């Protein structure tokens, strides 16, 4: 009981990990060099800007795109 549900959750977590590992656009310099440093802390490797964002993606226009991407995957 619950094994099918657990598998679905794990699949979704894999998608989130892919987004977390992906490089995101920097709102300061615009370069795609932003990496997740901590839970909601993001740092740009190009200009060194640090900013708080979402836990899984920066709260920027790029983050919006990522969120739409994730929502699209989940409704599949
Ligand atoms: Zn930057």
mmCIF file of N, CA and C and ligand atoms in Angstrom:
data_model
loop_
_atom_site.group_PDB
_atom_site.id
_atom_site.type_symbol
_atom_site.label_atom_id
_atom_site.label_comp_id
_atom_site.label_asym_id
_atom_site.label_seq_id
_atom_site.Cartn_x
_atom_site.Cartn_y
_atom_site.Cartn_z
ATOM 1 N N UNK A 1 0.848 -1.198 0.000
ATOM 2 C CA UNK A 1 0.000 0.000 0.000
ATOM 3 C C UNK A 1 0.889 1.255 0.000
ATOM 4 N N UNK A 2 0.600 2.124 -0.909
ATOM 5 C CA UNK A 2 1.339 3.378 -0.946
ATOM 6 C C UNK A 2 2.582 3.341 -1.822
ATOM 7 N N UNK A 3 2.917 2.194 -2.370
ATOM 8 C CA UNK A 3 4.146 2.112 -3.156
ATOM 9 C C UNK A 3 4.014 2.899 -4.463
ATOM 10 N N UNK A 4 2.826 2.862 -5.042
ATOM 11 C CA UNK A 4 2.640 3.585 -6.299
ATOM 12 C C UNK A 4 2.737 5.092 -6.047
ATOM 13 N N UNK A 5 2.146 5.532 -4.944
ATOM 14 C CA UNK A 5 2.177 6.956 -4.577
ATOM 15 C C UNK A 5 3.628 7.388 -4.350
ATOM 16 N N UNK A 6 4.385 6.549 -3.618
ATOM 17 C CA UNK A 6 5.771 6.878 -3.325
ATOM 18 C C UNK A 6 6.598 7.020 -4.587
ATOM 19 N N UNK A 7 6.326 6.188 -5.558
ATOM 20 C CA UNK A 7 7.087 6.246 -6.795
ATOM 21 C C UNK A 7 6.810 7.560 -7.522
ATOM 22 N N UNK A 8 5.556 7.991 -7.481
ATOM 23 C CA UNK A 8 5.201 9.255 -8.135
ATOM 24 C C UNK A 8 5.953 10.412 -7.494
ATOM 25 N N UNK A 9 6.010 10.424 -6.165
ATOM 26 C CA UNK A 9 6.695 11.506 -5.456
ATOM 27 C C UNK A 9 8.179 11.498 -5.827
ATOM 28 N N UNK A 10 8.775 10.318 -5.849
ATOM 29 C CA UNK A 10 10.195 10.234 -6.159
ATOM 30 C C UNK A 10 10.477 10.779 -7.561
ATOM 31 N N UNK A 11 9.622 10.451 -8.490
ATOM 32 C CA UNK A 11 9.812 10.947 -9.859
ATOM 33 C C UNK A 11 9.784 12.464 -9.889
ATOM 34 N N UNK A 12 8.849 13.046 -9.117
ATOM 35 C CA UNK A 12 8.741 14.495 -9.104
ATOM 36 C C UNK A 12 10.005 15.096 -8.480
ATOM 37 N N UNK A 13 10.531 14.453 -7.450
ATOM 38 C CA UNK A 13 11.744 14.957 -6.803
ATOM 39 C C UNK A 13 12.928 14.925 -7.767
ATOM 40 N N UNK A 14 12.968 13.939 -8.613
ATOM 41 C CA UNK A 14 14.048 13.881 -9.608
ATOM 42 C C UNK A 14 13.985 15.097 -10.524
ATOM 43 N N UNK A 15 12.782 15.481 -10.916
ATOM 44 C CA UNK A 15 12.617 16.648 -11.778
ATOM 45 C C UNK A 15 13.089 17.897 -11.063
ATOM 46 N N UNK A 16 12.754 17.997 -9.778
ATOM 47 C CA UNK A 16 13.164 19.168 -8.990
ATOM 48 C C UNK A 16 14.679 19.227 -8.901
ATOM 49 N N UNK A 17 15.308 18.082 -8.712
ATOM 50 C CA UNK A 17 16.772 18.047 -8.623
ATOM 51 C C UNK A 17 17.396 18.528 -9.924
ATOM 52 N N UNK A 18 16.806 18.160 -11.037
ATOM 53 C CA UNK A 18 17.329 18.597 -12.335
ATOM 54 C C UNK A 18 17.281 20.118 -12.406
ATOM 55 N N UNK A 19 16.188 20.695 -11.952
ATOM 56 C CA UNK A 19 16.048 22.155 -11.973
ATOM 57 C C UNK A 19 17.040 22.792 -11.012
ATOM 58 N N UNK A 20 17.223 22.175 -9.850
ATOM 59 C CA UNK A 20 18.155 22.716 -8.866
ATOM 60 C C UNK A 20 19.572 22.742 -9.418
ATOM 61 N N UNK A 21 19.924 21.722 -10.143
ATOM 62 C CA UNK A 21 21.300 21.630 -10.653
ATOM 63 C C UNK A 21 21.510 22.493 -11.872
ATOM 64 N N UNK A 22 20.445 22.839 -12.548
ATOM 65 C CA UNK A 22 20.575 23.648 -13.754
ATOM 66 C C UNK A 22 21.057 25.045 -13.394
ATOM 67 N N UNK A 23 21.695 25.693 -14.337
ATOM 68 C CA UNK A 23 22.142 27.057 -14.109
ATOM 69 C C UNK A 23 21.010 28.010 -14.460
ATOM 70 N N UNK A 24 20.881 29.030 -13.612
ATOM 71 C CA UNK A 24 19.803 29.981 -13.799
ATOM 72 C C UNK A 24 20.366 31.349 -14.139
ATOM 73 N N UNK A 25 19.540 32.160 -14.753
ATOM 74 C CA UNK A 25 19.959 33.496 -15.138
ATOM 75 C C UNK A 25 20.098 34.395 -13.923
ATOM 76 N N UNK A 26 21.126 35.255 -13.950
ATOM 77 C CA UNK A 26 21.363 36.193 -12.852
ATOM 78 C C UNK A 26 20.548 37.464 -13.096
ATOM 79 N N UNK A 27 19.810 37.935 -12.087
ATOM 80 C CA UNK A 27 19.015 39.163 -12.255
ATOM 81 C C UNK A 27 19.887 40.416 -12.266
ATOM 82 N N UNK A 28 21.163 40.278 -11.866
ATOM 83 C CA UNK A 28 22.065 41.437 -11.815
ATOM 84 C C UNK A 28 22.819 41.586 -13.134
ATOM 85 N N UNK A 29 23.501 40.526 -13.569
ATOM 86 C CA UNK A 29 24.325 40.628 -14.776
ATOM 87 C C UNK A 29 23.689 39.896 -15.968
ATOM 88 N N UNK A 30 22.687 39.093 -15.711
ATOM 89 C CA UNK A 30 21.971 38.438 -16.799
ATOM 90 C C UNK A 30 22.614 37.164 -17.302
ATOM 91 N N UNK A 31 23.771 36.820 -16.745
ATOM 92 C CA UNK A 31 24.445 35.610 -17.207
ATOM 93 C C UNK A 31 23.836 34.369 -16.549
ATOM 94 N N UNK A 32 23.852 33.286 -17.261
ATOM 95 C CA UNK A 32 23.298 32.046 -16.710
ATOM 96 C C UNK A 32 24.354 31.338 -15.878
ATOM 97 N N UNK A 33 24.636 31.929 -14.757
ATOM 98 C CA UNK A 33 25.707 31.386 -13.916
ATOM 99 C C UNK A 33 25.283 31.341 -12.454
ATOM 100 N N UNK A 34 23.990 31.321 -12.214
ATOM 101 C CA UNK A 34 23.494 31.333 -10.844
ATOM 102 C C UNK A 34 23.311 29.899 -10.361
ATOM 103 N N UNK A 35 23.867 29.641 -9.207
ATOM 104 C CA UNK A 35 23.746 28.307 -8.624
ATOM 105 C C UNK A 35 23.139 28.400 -7.234
ATOM 106 N N UNK A 36 22.474 27.347 -6.858
ATOM 107 C CA UNK A 36 21.839 27.303 -5.544
ATOM 108 C C UNK A 36 22.906 27.016 -4.491
ATOM 109 N N UNK A 37 23.043 27.944 -3.561
ATOM 110 C CA UNK A 37 24.085 27.828 -2.529
ATOM 111 C C UNK A 37 23.515 27.128 -1.291
ATOM 112 N N UNK A 38 22.363 27.570 -0.853
ATOM 113 C CA UNK A 38 21.685 26.960 0.296
ATOM 114 C C UNK A 38 20.207 26.843 -0.056
ATOM 115 N N UNK A 39 19.404 26.520 0.933
ATOM 116 C CA UNK A 39 17.998 26.226 0.664
ATOM 117 C C UNK A 39 17.328 27.280 -0.212
ATOM 118 N N UNK A 40 17.464 28.556 0.147
ATOM 119 C CA UNK A 40 16.839 29.601 -0.662
ATOM 120 C C UNK A 40 17.835 30.715 -0.958
ATOM 121 N N UNK A 41 19.117 30.353 -0.963
ATOM 122 C CA UNK A 41 20.162 31.329 -1.234
ATOM 123 C C UNK A 41 20.844 30.981 -2.548
ATOM 124 N N UNK A 42 20.899 31.963 -3.425
ATOM 125 C CA UNK A 42 21.469 31.752 -4.759
ATOM 126 C C UNK A 42 22.653 32.671 -4.943
ATOM 127 N N UNK A 43 23.633 32.196 -5.671
ATOM 128 C CA UNK A 43 24.830 33.014 -5.882
ATOM 129 C C UNK A 43 25.214 32.947 -7.359
ATOM 130 N N UNK A 44 25.626 34.113 -7.872
ATOM 131 C CA UNK A 44 26.033 34.185 -9.271
ATOM 132 C C UNK A 44 27.550 34.021 -9.353
ATOM 133 N N UNK A 45 28.000 33.068 -10.142
ATOM 134 C CA UNK A 45 29.432 32.834 -10.269
ATOM 135 C C UNK A 45 30.101 33.850 -11.184
ATOM 136 N N UNK A 46 29.324 34.649 -11.883
ATOM 137 C CA UNK A 46 29.912 35.642 -12.778
ATOM 138 C C UNK A 46 30.180 36.952 -12.059
ATOM 139 N N UNK A 47 29.175 37.480 -11.354
ATOM 140 C CA UNK A 47 29.337 38.778 -10.702
ATOM 141 C C UNK A 47 29.341 38.656 -9.187
ATOM 142 N N UNK A 48 29.079 37.480 -8.653
ATOM 143 C CA UNK A 48 29.149 37.276 -7.210
ATOM 144 C C UNK A 48 27.904 37.721 -6.465
ATOM 145 N N UNK A 49 26.861 38.084 -7.187
ATOM 146 C CA UNK A 49 25.640 38.540 -6.527
ATOM 147 C C UNK A 49 24.996 37.400 -5.757
ATOM 148 N N UNK A 50 24.560 37.727 -4.548
ATOM 149 C CA UNK A 50 23.840 36.745 -3.736
ATOM 150 C C UNK A 50 22.415 37.236 -3.588
ATOM 151 N N UNK A 51 21.484 36.353 -3.699
ATOM 152 C CA UNK A 51 20.097 36.772 -3.489
ATOM 153 C C UNK A 51 19.264 35.592 -3.028
ATOM 154 N N UNK A 52 18.217 35.945 -2.286
ATOM 155 C CA UNK A 52 17.303 34.911 -1.803
ATOM 156 C C UNK A 52 16.264 34.648 -2.875
ATOM 157 N N UNK A 53 15.912 33.417 -3.005
ATOM 158 C CA UNK A 53 14.915 33.055 -4.004
ATOM 159 C C UNK A 53 14.086 31.903 -3.495
ATOM 160 N N UNK A 54 13.476 31.205 -4.424
ATOM 161 C CA UNK A 54 12.717 30.033 -4.035
ATOM 162 C C UNK A 54 13.661 28.916 -3.614
ATOM 163 N N UNK A 55 13.108 27.905 -2.998
ATOM 164 C CA UNK A 55 13.932 26.798 -2.535
ATOM 165 C C UNK A 55 14.481 25.999 -3.707
ATOM 166 N N UNK A 56 13.777 26.007 -4.827
ATOM 167 C CA UNK A 56 14.166 25.148 -5.944
ATOM 168 C C UNK A 56 14.632 25.940 -7.157
ATOM 169 N N UNK A 57 14.232 27.206 -7.254
ATOM 170 C CA UNK A 57 14.643 28.012 -8.392
ATOM 171 C C UNK A 57 14.583 29.482 -7.979
ATOM 172 N N UNK A 58 15.443 30.315 -8.538
ATOM 173 C CA UNK A 58 15.411 31.742 -8.200
ATOM 174 C C UNK A 58 14.079 32.364 -8.580
ATOM 175 N N UNK A 59 13.616 33.278 -7.737
ATOM 176 C CA UNK A 59 12.336 33.938 -8.011
ATOM 177 C C UNK A 59 12.560 35.062 -9.014
ATOM 178 N N UNK A 60 12.819 34.673 -10.243
ATOM 179 C CA UNK A 60 13.046 35.640 -11.306
ATOM 180 C C UNK A 60 12.178 35.233 -12.484
ATOM 181 N N UNK A 61 12.342 35.916 -13.567
ATOM 182 C CA UNK A 61 11.608 35.529 -14.772
ATOM 183 C C UNK A 61 12.003 34.116 -15.168
ATOM 184 N N UNK A 62 13.264 33.786 -14.941
ATOM 185 C CA UNK A 62 13.718 32.433 -15.232
ATOM 186 C C UNK A 62 13.022 31.447 -14.306
ATOM 187 N N UNK A 63 12.911 31.832 -13.032
ATOM 188 C CA UNK A 63 12.227 30.979 -12.070
ATOM 189 C C UNK A 63 10.786 30.723 -12.484
ATOM 190 N N UNK A 64 10.173 31.734 -13.034
ATOM 191 C CA UNK A 64 8.805 31.603 -13.523
ATOM 192 C C UNK A 64 8.744 30.552 -14.626
ATOM 193 N N UNK A 65 9.717 30.602 -15.513
ATOM 194 C CA UNK A 65 9.772 29.626 -16.604
ATOM 195 C C UNK A 65 9.936 28.222 -16.051
ATOM 196 N N UNK A 66 10.811 28.108 -15.044
ATOM 197 C CA UNK A 66 11.058 26.806 -14.427
ATOM 198 C C UNK A 66 9.791 26.286 -13.772
ATOM 199 N N UNK A 67 9.082 27.178 -13.091
ATOM 200 C CA UNK A 67 7.847 26.788 -12.410
ATOM 201 C C UNK A 67 6.827 26.287 -13.427
ATOM 202 N N UNK A 68 6.721 26.977 -14.541
ATOM 203 C CA UNK A 68 5.786 26.554 -15.587
ATOM 204 C C UNK A 68 6.205 25.194 -16.136
ATOM 205 N N UNK A 69 7.504 25.016 -16.287
ATOM 206 C CA UNK A 69 8.039 23.750 -16.765
ATOM 207 C C UNK A 69 7.649 22.626 -15.816
ATOM 208 N N UNK A 70 7.819 22.874 -14.517
ATOM 209 C CA UNK A 70 7.506 21.855 -13.510
ATOM 210 C C UNK A 70 6.015 21.562 -13.496
ATOM 211 N N UNK A 71 5.205 22.608 -13.582
ATOM 212 C CA UNK A 71 3.760 22.406 -13.582
ATOM 213 C C UNK A 71 3.341 21.584 -14.783
ATOM 214 N N UNK A 72 3.955 21.860 -15.902
ATOM 215 C CA UNK A 72 3.649 21.100 -17.110
ATOM 216 C C UNK A 72 3.993 19.633 -16.960
ATOM 217 N N UNK A 73 5.120 19.370 -16.284
ATOM 218 C CA UNK A 73 5.535 17.979 -16.080
ATOM 219 C C UNK A 73 4.575 17.258 -15.151
ATOM 220 N N UNK A 74 4.106 17.966 -14.132
ATOM 221 C CA UNK A 74 3.262 17.329 -13.120
ATOM 222 C C UNK A 74 1.891 16.963 -13.657
ATOM 223 N N UNK A 75 1.378 17.732 -14.617
ATOM 224 C CA UNK A 75 0.037 17.442 -15.129
ATOM 225 C C UNK A 75 0.072 16.309 -16.145
ATOM 226 N N UNK A 76 1.259 15.846 -16.480
ATOM 227 C CA UNK A 76 1.413 14.794 -17.469
ATOM 228 C C UNK A 76 0.771 13.492 -16.991
HETATM 229 ZN ZN1 LIG B 1 25.508 37.887 -11.986
#
